[in-house]
Each structure stands twice: as C-alpha cells, then as structure tokens.
Coordinates of C-alpha atoms and ligand atoms in Angstrom, one line a residue:
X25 CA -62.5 140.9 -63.8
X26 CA -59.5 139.2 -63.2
X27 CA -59.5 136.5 -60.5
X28 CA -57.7 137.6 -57.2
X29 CA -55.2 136.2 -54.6
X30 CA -54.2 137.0 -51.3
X31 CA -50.9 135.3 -49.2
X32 CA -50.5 134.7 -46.2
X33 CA -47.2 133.6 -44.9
X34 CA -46.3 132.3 -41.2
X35 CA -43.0 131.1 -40.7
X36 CA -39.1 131.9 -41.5
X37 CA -36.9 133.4 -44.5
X38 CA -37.5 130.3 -46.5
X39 CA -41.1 130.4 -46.4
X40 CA -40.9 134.0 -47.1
X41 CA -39.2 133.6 -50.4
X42 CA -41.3 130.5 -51.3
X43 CA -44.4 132.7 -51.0
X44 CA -42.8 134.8 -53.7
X45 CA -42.2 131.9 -56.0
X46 CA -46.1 131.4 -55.4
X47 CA -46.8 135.0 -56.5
X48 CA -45.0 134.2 -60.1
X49 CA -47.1 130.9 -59.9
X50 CA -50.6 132.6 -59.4
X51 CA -49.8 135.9 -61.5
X52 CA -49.2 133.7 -64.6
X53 CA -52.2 131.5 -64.3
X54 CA -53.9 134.9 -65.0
X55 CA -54.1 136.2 -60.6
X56 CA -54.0 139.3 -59.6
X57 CA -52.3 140.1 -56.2
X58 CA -54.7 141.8 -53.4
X59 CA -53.8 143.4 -50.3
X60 CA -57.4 142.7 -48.9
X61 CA -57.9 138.8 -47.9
X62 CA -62.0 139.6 -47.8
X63 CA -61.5 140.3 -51.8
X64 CA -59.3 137.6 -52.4
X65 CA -60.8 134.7 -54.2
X66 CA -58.2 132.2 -53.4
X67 CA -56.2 132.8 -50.1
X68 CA -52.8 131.4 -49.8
X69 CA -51.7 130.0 -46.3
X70 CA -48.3 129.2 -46.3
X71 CA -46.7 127.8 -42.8
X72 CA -44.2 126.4 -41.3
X73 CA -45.0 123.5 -38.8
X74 CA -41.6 123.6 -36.9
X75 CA -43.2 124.9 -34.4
X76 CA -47.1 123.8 -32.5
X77 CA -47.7 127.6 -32.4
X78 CA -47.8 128.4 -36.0
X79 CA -50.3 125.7 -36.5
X80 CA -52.6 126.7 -33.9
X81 CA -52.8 130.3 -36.0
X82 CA -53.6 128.3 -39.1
X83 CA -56.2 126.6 -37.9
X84 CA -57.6 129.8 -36.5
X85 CA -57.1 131.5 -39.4
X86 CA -59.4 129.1 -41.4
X87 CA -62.1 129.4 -39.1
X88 CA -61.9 132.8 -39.2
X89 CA -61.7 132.9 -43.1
X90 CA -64.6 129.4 -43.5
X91 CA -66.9 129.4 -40.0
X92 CA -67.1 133.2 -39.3
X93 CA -68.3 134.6 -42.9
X94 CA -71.8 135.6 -42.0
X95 CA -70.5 138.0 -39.2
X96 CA -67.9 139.0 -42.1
X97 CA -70.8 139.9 -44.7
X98 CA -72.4 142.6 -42.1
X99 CA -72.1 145.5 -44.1
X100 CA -70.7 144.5 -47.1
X101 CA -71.5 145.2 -50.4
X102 CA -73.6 142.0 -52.5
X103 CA -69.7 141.9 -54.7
X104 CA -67.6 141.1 -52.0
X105 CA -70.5 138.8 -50.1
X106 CA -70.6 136.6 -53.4
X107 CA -66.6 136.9 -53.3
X108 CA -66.2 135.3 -49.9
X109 CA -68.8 132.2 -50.5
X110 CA -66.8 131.2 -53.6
X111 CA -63.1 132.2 -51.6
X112 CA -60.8 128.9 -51.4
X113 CA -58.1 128.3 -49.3
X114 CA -55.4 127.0 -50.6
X115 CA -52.3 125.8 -47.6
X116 CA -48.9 125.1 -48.6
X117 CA -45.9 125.1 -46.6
X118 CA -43.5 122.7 -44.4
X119 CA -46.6 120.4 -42.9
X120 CA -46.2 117.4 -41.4
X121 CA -48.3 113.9 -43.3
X122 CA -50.1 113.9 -39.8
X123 CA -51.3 117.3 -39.8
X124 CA -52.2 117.4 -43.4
X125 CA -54.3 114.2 -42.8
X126 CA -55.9 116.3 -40.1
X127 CA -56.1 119.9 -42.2
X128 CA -57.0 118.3 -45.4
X129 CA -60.9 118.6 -44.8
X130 CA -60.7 122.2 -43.9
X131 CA -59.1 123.5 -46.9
X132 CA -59.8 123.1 -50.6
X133 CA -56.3 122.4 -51.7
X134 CA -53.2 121.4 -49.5
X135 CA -49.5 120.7 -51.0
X136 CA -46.2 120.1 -50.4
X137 CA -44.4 123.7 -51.6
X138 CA -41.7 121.6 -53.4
X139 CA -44.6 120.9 -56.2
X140 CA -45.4 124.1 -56.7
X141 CA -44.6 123.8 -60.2
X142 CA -47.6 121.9 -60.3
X143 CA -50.1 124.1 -58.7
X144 CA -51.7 125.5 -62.0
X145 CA -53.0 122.0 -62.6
X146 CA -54.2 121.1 -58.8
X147 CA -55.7 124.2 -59.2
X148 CA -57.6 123.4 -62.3
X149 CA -58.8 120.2 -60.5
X150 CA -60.5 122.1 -57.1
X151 CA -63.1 123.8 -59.9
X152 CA -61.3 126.9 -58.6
X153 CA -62.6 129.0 -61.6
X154 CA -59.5 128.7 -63.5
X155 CA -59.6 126.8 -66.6
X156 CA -60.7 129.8 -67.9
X157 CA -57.2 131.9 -67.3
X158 CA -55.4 128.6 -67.6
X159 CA -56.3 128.5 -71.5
X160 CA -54.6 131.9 -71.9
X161 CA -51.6 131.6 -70.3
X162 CA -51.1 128.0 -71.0
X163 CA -47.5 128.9 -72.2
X164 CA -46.3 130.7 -69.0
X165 CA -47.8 127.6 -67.2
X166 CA -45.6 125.1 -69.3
X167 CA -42.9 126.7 -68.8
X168 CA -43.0 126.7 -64.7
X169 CA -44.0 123.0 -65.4
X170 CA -41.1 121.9 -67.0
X171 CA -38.8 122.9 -64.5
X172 CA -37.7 120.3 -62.1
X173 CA -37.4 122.7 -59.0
X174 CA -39.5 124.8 -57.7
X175 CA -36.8 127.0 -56.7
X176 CA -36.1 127.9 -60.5
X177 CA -39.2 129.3 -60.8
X178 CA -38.5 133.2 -60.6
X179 CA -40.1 135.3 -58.0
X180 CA -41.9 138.4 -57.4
X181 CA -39.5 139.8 -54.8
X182 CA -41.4 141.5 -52.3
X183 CA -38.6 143.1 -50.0
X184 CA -36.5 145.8 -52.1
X185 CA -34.1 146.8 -51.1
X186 CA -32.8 143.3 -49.7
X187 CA -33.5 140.0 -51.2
X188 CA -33.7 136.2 -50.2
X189 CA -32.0 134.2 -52.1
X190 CA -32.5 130.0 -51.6
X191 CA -29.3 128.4 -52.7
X192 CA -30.8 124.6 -51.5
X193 CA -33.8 123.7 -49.5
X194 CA -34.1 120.5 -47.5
X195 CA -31.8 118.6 -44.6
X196 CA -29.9 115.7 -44.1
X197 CA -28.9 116.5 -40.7
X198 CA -32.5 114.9 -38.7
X199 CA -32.0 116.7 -35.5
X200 CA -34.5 114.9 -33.0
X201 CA -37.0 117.8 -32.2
X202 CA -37.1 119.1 -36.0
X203 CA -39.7 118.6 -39.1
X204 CA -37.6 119.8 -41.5
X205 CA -35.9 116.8 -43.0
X206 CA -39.3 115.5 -43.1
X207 CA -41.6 118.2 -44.5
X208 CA -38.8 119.2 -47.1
X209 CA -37.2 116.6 -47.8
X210 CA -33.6 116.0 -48.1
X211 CA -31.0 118.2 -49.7
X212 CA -31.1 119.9 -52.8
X213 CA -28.7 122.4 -54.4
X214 CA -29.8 125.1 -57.1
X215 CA -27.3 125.1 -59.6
X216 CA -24.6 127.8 -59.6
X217 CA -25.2 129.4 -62.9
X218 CA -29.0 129.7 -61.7
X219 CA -27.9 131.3 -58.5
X220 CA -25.2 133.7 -60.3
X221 CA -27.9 134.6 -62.8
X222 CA -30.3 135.4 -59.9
X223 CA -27.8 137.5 -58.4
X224 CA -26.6 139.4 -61.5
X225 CA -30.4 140.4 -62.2
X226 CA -31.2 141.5 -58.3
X227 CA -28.1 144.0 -58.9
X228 CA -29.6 145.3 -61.9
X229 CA -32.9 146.3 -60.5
X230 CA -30.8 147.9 -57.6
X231 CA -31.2 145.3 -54.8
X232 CA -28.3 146.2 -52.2
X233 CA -28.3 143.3 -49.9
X234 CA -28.8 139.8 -50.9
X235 CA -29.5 137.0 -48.2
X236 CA -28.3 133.3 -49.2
X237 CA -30.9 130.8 -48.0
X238 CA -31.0 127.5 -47.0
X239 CA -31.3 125.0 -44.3
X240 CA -27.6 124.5 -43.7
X241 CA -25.9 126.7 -46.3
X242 CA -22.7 124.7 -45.2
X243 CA -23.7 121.6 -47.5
X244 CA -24.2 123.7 -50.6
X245 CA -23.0 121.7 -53.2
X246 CA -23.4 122.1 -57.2
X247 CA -21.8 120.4 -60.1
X248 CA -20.9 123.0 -63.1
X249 CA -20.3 122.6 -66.6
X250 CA -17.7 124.6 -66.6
X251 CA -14.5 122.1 -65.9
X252 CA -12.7 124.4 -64.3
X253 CA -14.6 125.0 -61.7
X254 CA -15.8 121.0 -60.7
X255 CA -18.0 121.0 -57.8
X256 CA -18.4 124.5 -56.0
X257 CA -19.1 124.2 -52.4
X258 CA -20.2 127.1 -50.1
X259 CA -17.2 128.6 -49.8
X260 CA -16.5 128.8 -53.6
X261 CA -20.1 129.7 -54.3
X262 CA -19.7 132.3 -51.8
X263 CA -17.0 133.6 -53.4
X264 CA -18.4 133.6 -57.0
X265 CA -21.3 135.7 -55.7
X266 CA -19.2 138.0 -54.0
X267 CA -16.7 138.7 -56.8
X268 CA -19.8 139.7 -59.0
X269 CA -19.4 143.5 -59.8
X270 CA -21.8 145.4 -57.9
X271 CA -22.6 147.7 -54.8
X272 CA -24.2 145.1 -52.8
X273 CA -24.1 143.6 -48.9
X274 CA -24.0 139.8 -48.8
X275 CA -24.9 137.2 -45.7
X276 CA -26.4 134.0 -45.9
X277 CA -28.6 131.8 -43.2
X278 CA -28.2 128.7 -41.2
X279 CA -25.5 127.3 -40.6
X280 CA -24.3 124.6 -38.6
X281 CA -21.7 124.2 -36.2
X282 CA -20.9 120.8 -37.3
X283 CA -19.4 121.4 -40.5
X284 CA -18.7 124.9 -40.6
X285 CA -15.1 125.3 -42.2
X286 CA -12.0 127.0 -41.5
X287 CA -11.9 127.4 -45.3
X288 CA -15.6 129.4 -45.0
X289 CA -14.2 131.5 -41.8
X290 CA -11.5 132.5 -44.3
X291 CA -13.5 133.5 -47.5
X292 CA -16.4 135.2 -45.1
X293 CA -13.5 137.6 -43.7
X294 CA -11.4 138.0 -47.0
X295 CA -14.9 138.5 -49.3
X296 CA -15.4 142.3 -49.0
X297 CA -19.2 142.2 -49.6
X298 CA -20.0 139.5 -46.6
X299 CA -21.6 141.2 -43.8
X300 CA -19.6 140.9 -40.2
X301 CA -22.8 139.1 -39.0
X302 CA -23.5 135.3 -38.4
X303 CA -26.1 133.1 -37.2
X304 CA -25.3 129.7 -35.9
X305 CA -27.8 128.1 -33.6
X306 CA -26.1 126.9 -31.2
X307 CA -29.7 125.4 -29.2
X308 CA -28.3 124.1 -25.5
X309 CA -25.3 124.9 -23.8
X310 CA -25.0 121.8 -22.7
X311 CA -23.0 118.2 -24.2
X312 CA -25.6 115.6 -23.4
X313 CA -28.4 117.6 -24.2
X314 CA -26.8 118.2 -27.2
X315 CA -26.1 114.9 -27.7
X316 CA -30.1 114.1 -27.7
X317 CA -30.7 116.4 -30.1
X318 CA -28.4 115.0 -32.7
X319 CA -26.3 117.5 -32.7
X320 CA -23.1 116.2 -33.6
X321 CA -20.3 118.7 -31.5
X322 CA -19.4 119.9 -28.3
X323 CA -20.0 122.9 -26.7
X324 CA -16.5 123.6 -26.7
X325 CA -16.3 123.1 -30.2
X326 CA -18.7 125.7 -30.3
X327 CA -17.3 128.4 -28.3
X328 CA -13.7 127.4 -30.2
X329 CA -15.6 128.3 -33.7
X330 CA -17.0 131.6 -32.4
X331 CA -13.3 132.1 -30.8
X332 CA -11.8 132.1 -34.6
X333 CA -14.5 133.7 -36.5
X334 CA -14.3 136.5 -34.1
X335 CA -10.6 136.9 -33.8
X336 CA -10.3 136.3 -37.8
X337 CA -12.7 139.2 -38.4
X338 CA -10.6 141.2 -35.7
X339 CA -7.7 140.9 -37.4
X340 CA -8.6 141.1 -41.7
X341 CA -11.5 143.5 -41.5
X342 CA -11.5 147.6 -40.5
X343 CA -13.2 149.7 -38.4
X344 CA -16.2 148.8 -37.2
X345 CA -16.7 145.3 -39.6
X346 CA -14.1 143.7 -37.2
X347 CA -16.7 143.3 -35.0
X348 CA -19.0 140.9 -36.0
X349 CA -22.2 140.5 -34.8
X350 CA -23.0 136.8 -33.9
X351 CA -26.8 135.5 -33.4
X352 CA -28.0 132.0 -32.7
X353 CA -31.5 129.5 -31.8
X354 CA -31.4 128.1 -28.5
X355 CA -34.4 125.6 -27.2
X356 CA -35.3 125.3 -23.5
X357 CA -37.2 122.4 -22.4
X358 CA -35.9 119.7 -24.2
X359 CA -37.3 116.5 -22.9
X360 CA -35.1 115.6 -19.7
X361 CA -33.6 119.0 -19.5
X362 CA -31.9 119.1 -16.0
X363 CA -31.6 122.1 -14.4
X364 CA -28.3 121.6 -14.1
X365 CA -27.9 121.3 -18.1
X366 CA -30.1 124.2 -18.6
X367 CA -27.6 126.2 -16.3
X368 CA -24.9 125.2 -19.0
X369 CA -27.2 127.1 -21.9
X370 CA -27.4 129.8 -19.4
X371 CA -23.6 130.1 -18.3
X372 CA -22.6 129.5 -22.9
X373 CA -24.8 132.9 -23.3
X374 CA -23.4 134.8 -20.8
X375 CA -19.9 133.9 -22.4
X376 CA -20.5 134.1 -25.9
X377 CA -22.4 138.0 -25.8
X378 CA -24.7 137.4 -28.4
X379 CA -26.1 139.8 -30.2
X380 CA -29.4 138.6 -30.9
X381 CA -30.8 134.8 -29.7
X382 CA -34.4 133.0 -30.8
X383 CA -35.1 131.3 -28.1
X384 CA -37.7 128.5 -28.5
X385 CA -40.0 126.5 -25.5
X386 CA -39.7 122.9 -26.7
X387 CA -42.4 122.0 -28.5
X388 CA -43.2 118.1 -29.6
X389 CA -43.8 117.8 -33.1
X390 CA -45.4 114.4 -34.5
X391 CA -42.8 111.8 -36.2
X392 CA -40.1 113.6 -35.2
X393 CA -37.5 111.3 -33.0
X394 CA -37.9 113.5 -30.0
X395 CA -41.6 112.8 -29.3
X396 CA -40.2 109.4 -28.1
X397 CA -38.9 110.9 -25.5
X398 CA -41.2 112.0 -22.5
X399 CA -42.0 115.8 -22.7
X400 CA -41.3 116.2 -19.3
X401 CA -40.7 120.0 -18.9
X402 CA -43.8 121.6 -17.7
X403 CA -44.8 124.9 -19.3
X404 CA -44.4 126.9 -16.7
X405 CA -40.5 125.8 -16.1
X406 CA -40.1 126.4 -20.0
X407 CA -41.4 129.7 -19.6
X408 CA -38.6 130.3 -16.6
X409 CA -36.3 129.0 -18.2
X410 CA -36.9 131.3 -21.8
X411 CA -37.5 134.1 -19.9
X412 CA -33.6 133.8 -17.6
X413 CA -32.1 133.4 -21.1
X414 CA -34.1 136.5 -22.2
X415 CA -32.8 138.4 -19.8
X416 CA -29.1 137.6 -20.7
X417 CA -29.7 138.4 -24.2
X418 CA -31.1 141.6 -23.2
X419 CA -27.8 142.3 -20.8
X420 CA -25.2 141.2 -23.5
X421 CA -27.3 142.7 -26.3
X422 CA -27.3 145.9 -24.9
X423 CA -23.2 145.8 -23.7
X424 CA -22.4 145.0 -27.5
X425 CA -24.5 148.1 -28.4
X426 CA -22.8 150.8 -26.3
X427 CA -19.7 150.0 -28.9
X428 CA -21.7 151.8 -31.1
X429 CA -22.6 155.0 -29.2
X430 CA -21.4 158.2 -31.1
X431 CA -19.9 156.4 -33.8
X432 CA -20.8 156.9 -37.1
X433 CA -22.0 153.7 -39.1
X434 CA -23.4 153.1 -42.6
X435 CA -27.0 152.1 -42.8
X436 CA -29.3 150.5 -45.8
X437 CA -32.6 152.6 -45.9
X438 CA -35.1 149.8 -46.0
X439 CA -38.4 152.4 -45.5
X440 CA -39.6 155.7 -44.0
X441 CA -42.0 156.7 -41.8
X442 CA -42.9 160.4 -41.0
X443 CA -39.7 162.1 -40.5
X444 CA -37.7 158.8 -39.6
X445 CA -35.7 156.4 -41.9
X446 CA -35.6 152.8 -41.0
X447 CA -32.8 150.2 -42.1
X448 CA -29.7 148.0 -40.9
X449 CA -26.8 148.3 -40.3
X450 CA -24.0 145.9 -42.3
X451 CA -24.0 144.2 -39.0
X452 CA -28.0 143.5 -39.1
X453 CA -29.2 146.0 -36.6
X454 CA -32.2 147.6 -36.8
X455 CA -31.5 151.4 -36.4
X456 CA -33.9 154.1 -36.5
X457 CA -32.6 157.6 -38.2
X458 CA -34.3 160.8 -37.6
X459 CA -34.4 163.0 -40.7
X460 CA -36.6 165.6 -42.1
X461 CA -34.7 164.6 -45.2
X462 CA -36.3 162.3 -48.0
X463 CA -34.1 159.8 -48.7
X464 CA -34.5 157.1 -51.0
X465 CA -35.3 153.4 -50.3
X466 CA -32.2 151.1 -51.1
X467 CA -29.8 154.2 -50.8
X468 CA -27.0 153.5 -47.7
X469 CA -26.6 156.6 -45.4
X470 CA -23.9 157.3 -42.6
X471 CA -25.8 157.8 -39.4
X472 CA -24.2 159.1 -36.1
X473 CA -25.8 156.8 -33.2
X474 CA -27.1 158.6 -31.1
X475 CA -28.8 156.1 -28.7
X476 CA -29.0 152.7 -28.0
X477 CA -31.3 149.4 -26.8
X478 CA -30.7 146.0 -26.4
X479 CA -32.6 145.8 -30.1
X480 CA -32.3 148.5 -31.8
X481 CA -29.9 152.1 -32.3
X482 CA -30.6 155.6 -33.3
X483 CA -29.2 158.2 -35.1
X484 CA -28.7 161.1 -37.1
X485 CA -28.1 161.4 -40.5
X486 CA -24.6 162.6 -41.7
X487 CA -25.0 165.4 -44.0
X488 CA -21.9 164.7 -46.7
Ligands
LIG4 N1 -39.4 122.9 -30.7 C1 -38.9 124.2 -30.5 N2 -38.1 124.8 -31.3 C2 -37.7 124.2 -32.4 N3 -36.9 124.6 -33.4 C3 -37.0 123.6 -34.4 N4 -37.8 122.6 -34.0 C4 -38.3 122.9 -32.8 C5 -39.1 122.3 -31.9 N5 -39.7 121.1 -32.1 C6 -36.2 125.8 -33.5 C7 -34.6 125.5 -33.5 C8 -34.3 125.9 -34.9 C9 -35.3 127.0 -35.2 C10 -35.5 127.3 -36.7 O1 -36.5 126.5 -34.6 O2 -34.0 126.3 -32.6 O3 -33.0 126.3 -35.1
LIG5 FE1 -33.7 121.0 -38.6 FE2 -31.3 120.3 -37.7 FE3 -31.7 120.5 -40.3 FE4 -31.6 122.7 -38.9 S1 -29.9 121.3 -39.2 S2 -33.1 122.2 -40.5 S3 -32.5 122.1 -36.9 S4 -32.7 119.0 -38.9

C-alpha cells in the first residue's frame, strides 16, 4: 500500500502555494495524498512564523498529533493504531533559527522550504520508510533535484478555478518587526519564460484567475534571453502575462508603497485582464512610527499613491472596474505607539475607505530589529486599539458596498453549496448567489446584488 501524506498549512498565499510544490515533491517519491491526518503516515506542517500565534498552533498541533495518541487509538481499528505510532511529522515553512532550535526535538524532520528540492533525500535519512519508493521513482526525484529553485518545481494546484502564482520569494526590504528577510532569505526572481510557461498551462486546464505572488512584487526583476526584451521588471512582466491569449482575471500580492511606480499604475489600468483591486499595506498611519518600522515613505506619500491609482482607474477603465477596490495590513501596538500616533492610523483609515484591512496586534518576533525596542503596549490597549480600527473598516467597508446594491456584476464561481453559488467578484469580493441552477465551477456569471455586508454581497443570477 502506498505510503500516505497529509498537509497542513498555516499561514498566507505564499505558504499556500509552497504546500503545493510539496504535494509534487511527496507524490513523486511514490506519496499518496490523504484527506485524513490519523491515516497519514508523514504529516506536513507547513507555517509561517510572522506571527507568535501561528506558532503557538504548531506546537499544539504536535502534541496533539505526538503526546495525545493513546486517547486517539480508542476505537480504532489495529491498521490505523500501527499507522499513527510509525506517523512523522515533518515542519517546513518560514521559521525562525531560534524556534527551529527549540522545535527541532519535537519533530522528525524540520527544513527551510527553499530546500525542498532536497526533501526526497532528508527524507530518506529520518528512516521514514522510503527508500523503498525512492528506488522507483529515482528519475522524478532527479529531476526536482537538479533544479536550482524550489519554485520551478511544478505544483499540484489545489484551488481551481484561481491559481497562485510565485513570481520571486524573499525580501530585501528588513522592516523591523518582520521575519521574512530572515526566514526566506533575500530576493529571488523566477525567470520570465518559467512564469509565462506557468501561465500558458494554467489557461489550458481552464484556470480563470491567476494571483502573482511574492513578497514585494514591485522588485520583480528577470534577465531573458531574448535581447529584445533585456531585463523585464514588474510592469513589463505584467504585461507579458496579460497580453497572453486567454479568458482569464489577473492580480498580484504585496506590494510596497516605497517603490510602487507611476509606470505600474499605468500598465495595471491600461492591461485589460488586471483586476481593479490592490493591496498595499500601508501598517501605521503615522510618520515616525513609520519611520521605526523601516518603512521608507510618508503617510502622505501614501494617501498621494492611492490618490492616482484611484483617479487613474476612474478615468481608463468602464463601469464598475473604475472603482477599484483597495485593501491593506496595518499593525497596532508597535513598540512606543502613542496614542496620539495610533490616532493618525485611525484618522489614514477613515480617509482612505478601505475595502478590506488585516489588522495585526504587534507581536515580537526573535532576531528581528524591533524586539530591541521595549514592547511596551499592553495586550489589552492592543486589543483597543485593533478593535477601533475594526470598527472603521466595518463602517467604510460597508459605505463602498452600497455602490454595488442592484447593480449587476460579473462573478467567478469558485464552489456551490446547496442551492447557493460562491465566488468573487473582479474586485475580490466574496459574494453569495442564490440559484437553484447548477452552474459550473470556473464559469463567470452576472449576478444582480441583491444585498450587502461590510464583507460580503448577494445576488441573483442573471438568466442570459
Ligand atoms: N507583528 C504583527 N504583525 C506583523 N506582520 C508582520 N510581522 C508582524 C509582527 N511581528 C504583519 C504585517 C505584514 C503582514 C503580512 O503581517 O502587517 O504586512
Ligand atoms: Fe516583511 Fe517588509 Fe519585506 Fe513585507 S516588505 S516581507 S513586511 S520585510
């Protein structure tokens, strides 16, 4: 019987699409996917450690999975008892050197995700069983070997009908509160011919939105064979993609106000297939703070770029893509947060109407440059703090959503439920449609809204 694995994935978009590069790792060194962990004989943890929270569910996970097995094998057949005694876990992720150190004892293989292409031999070496499937699919395993990114390695896509795409993984940037440039490293670019050729295949197979990844898109850059072309930077690549023939939606995620172009404001609005949605984190509302962060621009630098992007959609796009729909990541509680300078978040949301904000509590993360700082924002004022921003998201998220009351919108069906259809709009919100009709995953309706919350709509379907 072949061996089984089960992942588990706690963090953003990136380490969502890394875990499907993991599937393509496990399934040719002979794995079998399972939806059941209890079955699995090798679970998968793959976090992110930006924030303390995610962390604290890892290491409950693994006593759950390691110290809580006897309660586990009540009632279980002798198969799966024997399955959970010889289970590993294996974590992967964006972890920091301190909290391996700490997690490497619990686990029976930890690594960084940017050697994944060297799993099938770490595996072989933790007696995991696998030499055995190893032997047969030695050439599959070569071949993941031999490439020198882990992002070439092709993945099992696990989202139909929208797809994350990484375009470059890592950061240069070392804002003071963040693990990133740390855990992942600095920048690196996929090449453009890779990306184009990912691309081209997700439109085959039907895919109909496709989600650019990276840590700061904006600093996508890649050298091409092709003389013509020299270096491509985001804009180009953007552009590249866009003017691939196909019935597709295209976005991409972050980027950064500090070195986000007029010459990407203009290809976003002039590329037909970019969706009128954005998110740029903008995290405080306020210079200094900023300034502490490493952040390198101003608030009104910010609220200038939204200013443009805004009016520049306004003015190129029709109907209903001139509005775009602008989210952001704000933190509350950085060390030495006045109230004063948390006011200045406060008063930046109320102006800017976003549509959708992740608001993050502080949290200290070890090595980063921040935890030099005194963490002197007590839980309790952090909570206050996240929950007066929440409640101005939930005011201007709501006021940008009556726009959309009676209007009729087109909407990617992205699964069904009973008589209800769920998917997004090109705009990224989440809207509900009621219809006794089937209608196929992947296929784009027009829905007339019929109602409307802060975080979601709902409609009918448009017969045509
Ligand atoms: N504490 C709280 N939030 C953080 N983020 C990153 N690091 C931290 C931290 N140490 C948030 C930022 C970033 C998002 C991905 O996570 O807002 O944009
Ligand atoms: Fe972290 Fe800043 Fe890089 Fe974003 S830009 S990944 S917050 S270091």
């Amino acid at each position: 019987m072949a061996n089984k694995y089960h992942i588990i994935t706690y963090g953003c978009q990136m380490n969502k699409s890394d875990s499907e590069r993991i599937a393509t790792v496990l399934k040719s060194s002979g794995y079998s996917p399972t939806p059941n962990r209890k079955e699995a004989d090798l679970v998968v943890i793959n976090v992110c450690s930006i924030r303390q929270s995610a962390l604290d569910r890892v290491y409950g996970l693994i006593s759950n999975i390691k110290n809580k097995k006897s309660r586990l094998y009540q009632g279980l057949d002798e198969q799966i008892k024997t399955q959970i005694k010889n289970q590993k876990i294996i974590l992967t992720g964006c972890i920091l050197p301190k909290d391996k150190e700490k997690l490497k004892n619990k686990v029976d293989l930890i690594f960084d995700i940017n050697q994944l292409t060297n799993l099938p031999q770490m595996l072989s070496q933790t007696n995991t069983n696998l030499s055995r499937h190893l032997a047969i699919k030695e050439f599959d395993n070569l071949a993941i070997k031999q490439l020198n990114n882990y992002l070439s390695i092709k993945p099992c896509y696990s989202t139909f009908p929208f797809a994350y795409l990484p375009i470059m993984t890592g950061c240069n940037n070392f804002c003071t509160y963040c693990v990133v440039p740390y855990t992942r490293g600095r920048e690196v670019s996929r090449p453009v011919e890779e990306i184009i050729c990912e691309v081209k295949e997700l439109i085959k197979r039907g895919y109909k939105k496709i989600i650019l990844l990276g840590q700061n898109v904006n600093s996508y850059k890649s050298k091409t064979p092709n003389s013509k072309l020299k270096k491509v930077n985001f804009p180009k690549l953007l552009k590249i993609v866009n003017n691939l023939p196909g019935d597709f939606w295209l976005t991409f995620i972050t980027s950064h106000p500090q070195d986000f172009s007029d010459e990407l404001i203009e290809t976003m609005t002039k590329c037909e297939k970019v969706m009128p949605y954005l998110h740029l984190p903008v995290q405080s509302g306020d210079n200094q703070v900023l300034k502490k962060m490493n952040r390198h621009y101003t608030v009104a630098h910010y609220k200038e770029l939204i200013k443009k992007i805004r009016e520049k959609f306004a003015k190129i796009r029709e109907g209903f893509e001139k509005n775009i729909c602008i989210s952001t990541d704000i933190i509350v509680g950085f060390p030495g947060e006045t109230k004063k300078q948390f006011a200045q978040t406060a008063r930046l949301m109320r102006e800017i109407k976003f549509d959708m904000a992740y608001i993050a509590k502080y949290s200290p993360r070890p090595g980063t440059a921040a935890t030099k700082l005194k963490d002197n924002i007590p839980l309790k004022e952090k909570e206050k703090r996240w929950k007066i921003l929440a409640k101005i998201l939930e005011k201007t998220a709501l006021k940008n959503n009556k726009k959309y009351l009676n209007k009729t919108v087109e909407v990617l069906i992205e699964k069904q439920s009973g008589n209800s259809l769920y998917g997004q709009t090109k705009t990224f919100k989440n809207v509900k449609v009621y219809s006794p009709e089937q209608k196929i995953t992947g296929e784009i309706v027009e829905v007339k809204i019929k109602k409307i919350s802060p975080w979601g709509l709902a409609g009918e379907l448009i017969k045509n």
